[in-house]
Coordinates of C-alpha atoms and ligand atoms in Angstrom, one line a residue:
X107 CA 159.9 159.0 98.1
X108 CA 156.3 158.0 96.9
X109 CA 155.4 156.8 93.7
X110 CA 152.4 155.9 92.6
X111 CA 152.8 153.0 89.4
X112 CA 150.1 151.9 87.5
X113 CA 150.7 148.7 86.5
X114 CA 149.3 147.2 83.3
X115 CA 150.2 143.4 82.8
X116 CA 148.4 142.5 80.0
X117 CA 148.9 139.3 78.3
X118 CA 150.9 135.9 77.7
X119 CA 154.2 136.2 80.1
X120 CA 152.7 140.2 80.6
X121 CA 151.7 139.1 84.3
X122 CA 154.4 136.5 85.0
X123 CA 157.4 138.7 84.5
X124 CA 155.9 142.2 86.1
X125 CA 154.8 140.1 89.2
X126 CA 158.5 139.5 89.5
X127 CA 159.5 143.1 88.8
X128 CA 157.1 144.2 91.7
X129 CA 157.9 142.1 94.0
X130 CA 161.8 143.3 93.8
X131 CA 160.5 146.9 93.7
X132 CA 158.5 145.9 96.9
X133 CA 161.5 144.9 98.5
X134 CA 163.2 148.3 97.6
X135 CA 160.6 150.3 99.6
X136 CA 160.8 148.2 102.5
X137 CA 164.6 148.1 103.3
X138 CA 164.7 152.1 101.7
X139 CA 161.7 153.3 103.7
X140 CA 160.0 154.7 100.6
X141 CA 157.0 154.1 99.6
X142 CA 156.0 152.8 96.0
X143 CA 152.0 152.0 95.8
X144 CA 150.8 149.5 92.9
X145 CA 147.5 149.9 91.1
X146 CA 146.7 147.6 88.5
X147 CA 144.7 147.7 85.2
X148 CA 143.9 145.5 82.3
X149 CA 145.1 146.4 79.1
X150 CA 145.5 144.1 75.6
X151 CA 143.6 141.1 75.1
X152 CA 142.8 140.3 78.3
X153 CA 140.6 143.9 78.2
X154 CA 139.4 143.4 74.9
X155 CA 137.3 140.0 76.2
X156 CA 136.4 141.4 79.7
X157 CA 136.4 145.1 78.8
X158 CA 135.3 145.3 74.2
X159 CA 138.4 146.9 74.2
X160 CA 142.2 146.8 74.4
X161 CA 142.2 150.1 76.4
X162 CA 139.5 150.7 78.8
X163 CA 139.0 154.3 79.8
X164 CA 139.5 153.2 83.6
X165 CA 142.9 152.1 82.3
X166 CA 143.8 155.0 80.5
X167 CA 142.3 157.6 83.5
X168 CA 143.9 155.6 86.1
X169 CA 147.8 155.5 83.8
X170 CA 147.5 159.5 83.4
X171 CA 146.5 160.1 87.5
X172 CA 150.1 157.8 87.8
X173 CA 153.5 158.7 88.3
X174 CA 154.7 155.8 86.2
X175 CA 153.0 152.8 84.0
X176 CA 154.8 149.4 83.8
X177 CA 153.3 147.5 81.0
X178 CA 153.9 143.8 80.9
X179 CA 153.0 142.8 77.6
X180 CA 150.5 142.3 74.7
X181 CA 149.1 140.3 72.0
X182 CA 147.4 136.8 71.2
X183 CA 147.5 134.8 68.3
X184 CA 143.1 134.6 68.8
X185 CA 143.0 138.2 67.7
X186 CA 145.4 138.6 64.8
X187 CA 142.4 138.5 62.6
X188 CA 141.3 142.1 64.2
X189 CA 142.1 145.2 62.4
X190 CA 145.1 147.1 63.9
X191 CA 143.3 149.3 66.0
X192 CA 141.0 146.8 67.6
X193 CA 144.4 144.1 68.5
X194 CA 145.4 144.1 71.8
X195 CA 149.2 145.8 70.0
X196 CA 146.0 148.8 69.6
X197 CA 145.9 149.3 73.0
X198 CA 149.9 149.5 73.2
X199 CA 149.8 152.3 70.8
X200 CA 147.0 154.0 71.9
X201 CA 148.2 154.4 76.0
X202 CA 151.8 155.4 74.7
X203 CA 150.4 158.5 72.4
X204 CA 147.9 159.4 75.4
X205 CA 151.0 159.2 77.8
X206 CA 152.6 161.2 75.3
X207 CA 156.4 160.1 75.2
X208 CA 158.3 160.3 72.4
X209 CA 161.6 158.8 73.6
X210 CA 161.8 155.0 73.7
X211 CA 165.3 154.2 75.5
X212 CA 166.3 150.6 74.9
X213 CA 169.7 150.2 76.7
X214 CA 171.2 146.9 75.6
X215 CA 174.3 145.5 77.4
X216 CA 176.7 142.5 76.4
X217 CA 176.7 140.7 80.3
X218 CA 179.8 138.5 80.7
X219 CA 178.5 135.6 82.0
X220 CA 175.9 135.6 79.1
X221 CA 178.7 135.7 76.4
X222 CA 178.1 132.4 75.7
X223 CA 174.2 132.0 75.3
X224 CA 175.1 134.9 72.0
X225 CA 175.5 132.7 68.8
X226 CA 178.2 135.7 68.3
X227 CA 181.7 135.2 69.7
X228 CA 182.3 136.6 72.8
X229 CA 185.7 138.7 71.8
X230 CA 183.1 140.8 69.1
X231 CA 180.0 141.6 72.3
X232 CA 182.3 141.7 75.4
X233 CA 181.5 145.1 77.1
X234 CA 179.1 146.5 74.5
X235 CA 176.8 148.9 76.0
X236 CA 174.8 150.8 73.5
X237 CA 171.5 152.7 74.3
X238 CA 169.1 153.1 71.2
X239 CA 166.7 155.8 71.4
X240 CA 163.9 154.8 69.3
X241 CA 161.2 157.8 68.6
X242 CA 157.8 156.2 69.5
X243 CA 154.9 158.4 68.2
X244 CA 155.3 159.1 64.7
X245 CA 156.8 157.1 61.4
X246 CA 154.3 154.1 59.9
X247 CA 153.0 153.4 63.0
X248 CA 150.6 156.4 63.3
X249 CA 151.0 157.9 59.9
X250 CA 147.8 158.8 57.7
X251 CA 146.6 157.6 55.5
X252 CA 146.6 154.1 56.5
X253 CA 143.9 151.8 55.0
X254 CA 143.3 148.4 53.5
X255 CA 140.5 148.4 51.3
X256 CA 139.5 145.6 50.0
X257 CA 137.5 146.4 47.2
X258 CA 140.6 147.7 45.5
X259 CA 143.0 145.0 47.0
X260 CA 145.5 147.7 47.8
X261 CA 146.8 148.8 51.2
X262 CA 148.7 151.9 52.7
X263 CA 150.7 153.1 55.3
X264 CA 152.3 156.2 55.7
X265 CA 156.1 157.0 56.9
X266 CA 155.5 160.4 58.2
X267 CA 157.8 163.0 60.3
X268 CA 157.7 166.6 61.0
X269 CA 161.0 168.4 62.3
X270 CA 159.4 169.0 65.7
X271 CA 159.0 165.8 66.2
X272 CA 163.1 165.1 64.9
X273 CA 164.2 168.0 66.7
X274 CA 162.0 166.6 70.2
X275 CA 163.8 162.9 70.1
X276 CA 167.0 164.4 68.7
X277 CA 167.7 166.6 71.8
X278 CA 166.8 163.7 73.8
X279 CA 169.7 161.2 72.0
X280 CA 172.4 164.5 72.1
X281 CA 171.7 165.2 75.7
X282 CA 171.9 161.4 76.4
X283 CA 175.0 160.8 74.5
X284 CA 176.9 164.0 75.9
X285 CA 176.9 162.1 79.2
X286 CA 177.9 159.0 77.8
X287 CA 180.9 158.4 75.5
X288 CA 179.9 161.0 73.3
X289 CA 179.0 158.9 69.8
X290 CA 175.6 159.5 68.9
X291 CA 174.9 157.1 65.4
X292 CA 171.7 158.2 63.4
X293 CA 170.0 155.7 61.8
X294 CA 167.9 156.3 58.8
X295 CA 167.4 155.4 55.2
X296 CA 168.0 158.5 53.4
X297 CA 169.4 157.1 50.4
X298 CA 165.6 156.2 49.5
X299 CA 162.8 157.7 51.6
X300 CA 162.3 161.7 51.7
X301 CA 161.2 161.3 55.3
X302 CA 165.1 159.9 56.4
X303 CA 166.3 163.0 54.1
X304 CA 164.2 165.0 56.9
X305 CA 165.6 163.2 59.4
X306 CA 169.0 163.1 58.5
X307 CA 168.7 167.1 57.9
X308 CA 167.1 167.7 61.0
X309 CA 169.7 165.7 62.8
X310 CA 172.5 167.1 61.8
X311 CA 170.7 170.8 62.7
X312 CA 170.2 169.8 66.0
X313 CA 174.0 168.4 66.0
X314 CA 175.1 172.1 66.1
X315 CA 174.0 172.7 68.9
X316 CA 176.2 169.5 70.5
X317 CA 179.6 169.6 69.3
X318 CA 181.2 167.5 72.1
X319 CA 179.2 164.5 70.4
X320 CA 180.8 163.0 67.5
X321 CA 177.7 162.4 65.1
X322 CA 177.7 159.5 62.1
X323 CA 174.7 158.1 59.6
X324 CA 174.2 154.8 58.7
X325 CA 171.7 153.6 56.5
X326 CA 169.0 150.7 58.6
X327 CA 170.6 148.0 56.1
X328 CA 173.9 148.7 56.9
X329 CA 173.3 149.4 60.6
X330 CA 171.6 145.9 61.1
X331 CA 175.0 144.0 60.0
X332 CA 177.4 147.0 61.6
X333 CA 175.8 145.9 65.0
X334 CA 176.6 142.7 64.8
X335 CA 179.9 142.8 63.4
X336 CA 181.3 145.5 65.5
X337 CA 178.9 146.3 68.2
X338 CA 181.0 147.8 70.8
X339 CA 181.4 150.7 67.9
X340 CA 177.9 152.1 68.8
X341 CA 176.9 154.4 72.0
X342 CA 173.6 155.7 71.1
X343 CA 171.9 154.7 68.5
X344 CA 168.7 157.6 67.7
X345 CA 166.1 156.1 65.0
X346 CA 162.6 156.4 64.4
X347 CA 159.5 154.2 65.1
X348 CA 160.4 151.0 62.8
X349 CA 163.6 151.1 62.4
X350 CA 163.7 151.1 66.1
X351 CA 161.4 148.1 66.7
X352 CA 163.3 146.0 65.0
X353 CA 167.3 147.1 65.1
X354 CA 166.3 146.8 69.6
X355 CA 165.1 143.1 68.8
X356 CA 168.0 142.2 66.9
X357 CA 170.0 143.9 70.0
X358 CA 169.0 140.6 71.9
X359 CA 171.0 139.0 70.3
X360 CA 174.0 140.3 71.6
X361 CA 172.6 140.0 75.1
X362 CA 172.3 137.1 74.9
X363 CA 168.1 136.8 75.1
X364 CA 165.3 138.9 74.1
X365 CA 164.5 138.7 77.8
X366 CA 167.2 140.4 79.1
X367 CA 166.0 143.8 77.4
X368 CA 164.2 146.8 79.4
X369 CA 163.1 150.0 78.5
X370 CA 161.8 153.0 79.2
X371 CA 159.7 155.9 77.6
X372 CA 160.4 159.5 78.6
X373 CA 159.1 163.0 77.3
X374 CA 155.0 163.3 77.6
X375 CA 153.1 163.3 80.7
X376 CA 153.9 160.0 82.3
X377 CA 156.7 157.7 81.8
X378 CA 155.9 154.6 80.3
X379 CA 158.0 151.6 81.1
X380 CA 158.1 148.1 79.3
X381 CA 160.6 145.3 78.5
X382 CA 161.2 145.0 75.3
X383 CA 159.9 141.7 74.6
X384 CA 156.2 140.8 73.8
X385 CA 153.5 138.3 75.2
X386 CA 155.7 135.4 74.3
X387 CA 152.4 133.1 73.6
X388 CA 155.2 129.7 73.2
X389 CA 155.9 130.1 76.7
X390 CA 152.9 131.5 78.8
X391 CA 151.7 130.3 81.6
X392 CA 154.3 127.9 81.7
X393 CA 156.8 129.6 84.5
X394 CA 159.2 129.8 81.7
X395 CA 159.5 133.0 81.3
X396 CA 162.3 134.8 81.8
X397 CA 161.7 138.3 84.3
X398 CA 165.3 139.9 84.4
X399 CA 164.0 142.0 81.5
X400 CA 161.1 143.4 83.5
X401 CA 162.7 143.4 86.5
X402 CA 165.8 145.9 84.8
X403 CA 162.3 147.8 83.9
X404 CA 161.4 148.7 87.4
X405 CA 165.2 149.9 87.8
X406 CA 164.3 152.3 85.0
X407 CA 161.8 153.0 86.8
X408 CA 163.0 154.2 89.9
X409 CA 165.8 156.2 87.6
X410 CA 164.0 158.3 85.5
X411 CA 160.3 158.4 87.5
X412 CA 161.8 158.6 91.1
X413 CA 165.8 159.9 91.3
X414 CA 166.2 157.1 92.9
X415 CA 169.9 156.1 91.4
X416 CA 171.3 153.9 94.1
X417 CA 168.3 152.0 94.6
X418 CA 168.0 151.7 90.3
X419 CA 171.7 150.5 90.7
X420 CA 171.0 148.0 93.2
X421 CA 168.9 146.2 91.2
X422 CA 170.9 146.3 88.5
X423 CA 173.7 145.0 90.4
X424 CA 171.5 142.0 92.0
X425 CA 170.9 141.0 88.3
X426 CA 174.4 141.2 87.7
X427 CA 175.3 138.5 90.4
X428 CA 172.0 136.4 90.3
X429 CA 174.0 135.2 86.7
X430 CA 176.9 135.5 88.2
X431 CA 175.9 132.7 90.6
X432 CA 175.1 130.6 87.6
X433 CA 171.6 131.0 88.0
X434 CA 169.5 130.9 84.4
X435 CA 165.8 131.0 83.7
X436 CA 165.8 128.4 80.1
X437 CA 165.9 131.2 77.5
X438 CA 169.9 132.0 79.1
X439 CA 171.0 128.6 79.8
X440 CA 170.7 127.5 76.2
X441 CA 174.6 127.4 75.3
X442 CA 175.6 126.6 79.0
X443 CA 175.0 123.3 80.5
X444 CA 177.7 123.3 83.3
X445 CA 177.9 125.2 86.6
X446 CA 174.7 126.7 86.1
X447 CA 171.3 126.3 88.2
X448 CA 168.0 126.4 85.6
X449 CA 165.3 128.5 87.6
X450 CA 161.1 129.1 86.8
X451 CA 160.6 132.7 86.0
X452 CA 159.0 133.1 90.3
X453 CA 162.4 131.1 91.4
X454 CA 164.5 133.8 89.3
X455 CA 162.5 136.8 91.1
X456 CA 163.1 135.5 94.2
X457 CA 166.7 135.4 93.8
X458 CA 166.9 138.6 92.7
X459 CA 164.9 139.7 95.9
X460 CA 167.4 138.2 97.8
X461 CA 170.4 139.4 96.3
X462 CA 168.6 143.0 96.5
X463 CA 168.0 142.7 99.7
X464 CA 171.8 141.6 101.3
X465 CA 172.8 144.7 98.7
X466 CA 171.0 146.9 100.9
X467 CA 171.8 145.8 104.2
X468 CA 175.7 146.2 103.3
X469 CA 175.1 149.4 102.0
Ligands
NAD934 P1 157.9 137.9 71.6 O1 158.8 138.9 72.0 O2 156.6 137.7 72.4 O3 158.6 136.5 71.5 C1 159.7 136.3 70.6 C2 160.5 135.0 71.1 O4 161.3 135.4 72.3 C3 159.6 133.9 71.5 O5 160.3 132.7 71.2 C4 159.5 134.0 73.0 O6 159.3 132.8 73.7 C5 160.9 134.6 73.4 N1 160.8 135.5 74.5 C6 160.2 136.7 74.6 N2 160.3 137.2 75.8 C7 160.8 136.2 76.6 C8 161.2 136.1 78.0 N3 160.9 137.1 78.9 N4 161.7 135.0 78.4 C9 162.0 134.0 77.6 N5 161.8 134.0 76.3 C10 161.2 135.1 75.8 O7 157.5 138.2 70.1 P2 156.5 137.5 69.0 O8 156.4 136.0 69.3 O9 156.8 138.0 67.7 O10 155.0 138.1 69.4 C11 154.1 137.5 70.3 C12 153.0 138.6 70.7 O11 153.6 139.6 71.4 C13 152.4 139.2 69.4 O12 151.0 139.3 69.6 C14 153.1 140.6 69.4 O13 152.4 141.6 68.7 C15 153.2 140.9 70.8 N6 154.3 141.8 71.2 C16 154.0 142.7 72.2 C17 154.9 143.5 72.7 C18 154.6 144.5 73.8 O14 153.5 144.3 74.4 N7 155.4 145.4 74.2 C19 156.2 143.5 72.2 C20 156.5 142.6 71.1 C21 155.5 141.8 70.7
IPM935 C1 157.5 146.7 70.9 C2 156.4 145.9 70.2 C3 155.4 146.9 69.8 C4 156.0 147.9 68.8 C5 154.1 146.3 69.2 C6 153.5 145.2 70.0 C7 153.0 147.3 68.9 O1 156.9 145.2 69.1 O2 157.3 147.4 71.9 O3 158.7 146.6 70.5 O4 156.1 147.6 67.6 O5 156.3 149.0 69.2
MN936 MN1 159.1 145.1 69.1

């Protein structure tokens, strides 16, 4: 198998935890005999200071001429006085509407030996496994009319849907659930906006058409305290833009660390894959990082850009025992102090190299 992946590092931890995720994907080709080959572009702040802008067109021709884009992360705290469009978060937005996908999968898993770094008790997260599927192209973040104007002292954003763009994600959470356990929970806030009264309509249409999957509402308040209460109630979770952003965040919390969480974006031309976490500007450059998540991004990777399930599986499975083994990069070691080895974000990608590789030679 060839794949060609773009890779877009950008800033803060961005670089640190995709190097990592490379590596082990590196590893994967060797001992499988495929062949994955790595391009790399600048996206985020580091463009906007060599480049005048968060997405160079070389970064945006080279992304589209890909078979898949892992993006590490962006943002700085020099830049949040930029408008919106000009931050490096600009550049995010703009390469995931020119790549088109509208289907942000954020699996989030409750791992055993991470029960303990939760601030939740482990009898309410053991085995949780839900998958959100968080729409990506439409809601606040790309609605119009957006402005601040200043002369007026007023600002606007606008939360805006069409059914084709309900209908598009909603097949994608259906289909995703009816080979799962079958739950597919809608998440919306109907009871206020007009646009979750659309959504919740549409939803329910497009329900029709799956009857195998048992289909529920909850309201974003209501979901936020549900999934911590009772998590291992939810399979997949389908909400749009917002909602999404910050109901996957909270998720972390029941894995245990924000950078634990991977994801993936399906549906336009390219597949765009990213961990869920941000540029983490606390912890750059500092080797504290922790790369599982991005690493778990390159199995999503290989799973929905290259077939490649075993191989996706391995890695998942090297994860699984790297913690196993007790080993912790800082962020998972907080409630642990006992039987377990603290590793730098390059120690912790070189275990799971390791790990990958001894999978593979028993295979
Ligand atoms: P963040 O996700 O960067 O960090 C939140 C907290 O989680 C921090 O304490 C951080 O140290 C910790 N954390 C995050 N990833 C970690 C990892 N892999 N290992 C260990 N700890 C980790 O969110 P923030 O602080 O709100 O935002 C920082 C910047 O990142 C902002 O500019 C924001 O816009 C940007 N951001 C970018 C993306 C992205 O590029 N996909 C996602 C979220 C936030
Ligand atoms: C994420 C991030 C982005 C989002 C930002 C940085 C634009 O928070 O991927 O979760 O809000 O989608
Ligand atoms: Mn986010």
């Amino acid at each position: 198998m060839k794949l060609r992946i773009l890779v877009t590092a950008g800033d803060g931890i961005g670089p640190e935890v995709t190097n990592e995720a490379v590596a082990v994907l590196k590893e994967i080709a060797a001992r499988g005999g495929h062949e994955f080959v790595f391009d790399e572009k600048r996206i985020g702040g580091v463009a906007i200071v060599q480049d005048g802008t968060p997405l160079p067109a070389d970064t945006l021709d080279a992304a589209l001429s890909s078979d898949a884009v892992l993006l590490g992360a962006v943002g700085g705290n020099e830049f949040n006085s930029l408008p919106p469009d000009k931050r490096p978060e600009g550049g995010l937005l703009q390469i995931r509407a020119a790549l088109g996908g509208f289907a942000n999968l954020r699996p989030c898993f409750s791992f055993k030996e991470l029960t303990v770094n939760s601030p939740l008790r482990p009898e309410v997260i053991e085995g949780t496994d839900i998958l959100f599927v968080r729409e990506l192209l439409g809601g606040l973040y790309f609605g119009q009319p957006r402005e601040w104007n200043r002369n007026s002292g007023e600002a606007w954003n606008t939360m805006r849907y069409t059914h084709g763009e309900v209908v598009r994600v909603a097949k994608v959470a259906f289909e995703l659930a009816s080979k799962r356990r079958k739950k597919l929970t809608s998440v919306d806030k109907a009871n206020v906006l007009e646009v979750s009264q659309l959504w919740r309509a549409t939803v329910n249409e497009v329900g029709k058409d799956f009857p195998g999957v048992m289909l529920e509402h909850q309201y974003v308040d209501a979901m936020a305290m549900h999934m911590m209460n009772r998590p291992r109630d939810f399979d997949v979770v389908l909400t749009e833009n917002l909602f999404g952003d910050i109901l996957s965040d909270e998720s972390a919390v029941i894995t245990g660390s924000l950078g634990m969480l991977p994801s993936a974006t399906i549906g336009g031309k390219v597949n765009l894959y990213e961990p869920v976490h941000g540029s983490a500007p606390d912890i750059a450059g500092k080797g504290l990082a922790n790369p599982l998540g991005a690493i778990l991004t390159g199995a999503l990777i290989l799973r929905h850009s290259g077939g490649l399930e075993a191989e996706a599986a391995a890695i998942e499975t090297a994860v699984r025992k790297v913690l196993e083994q007790g080993f912790r990069t800082p962020d998972l070691a907080r409630g642990q102090t006992q039987g377990v080895s603290v590793l730098s974000t390059k120690e912790m990608g070189a275990k799971v190299r390791e790990t990958v590789k001894q999978q593979l030679v028993h295979a």
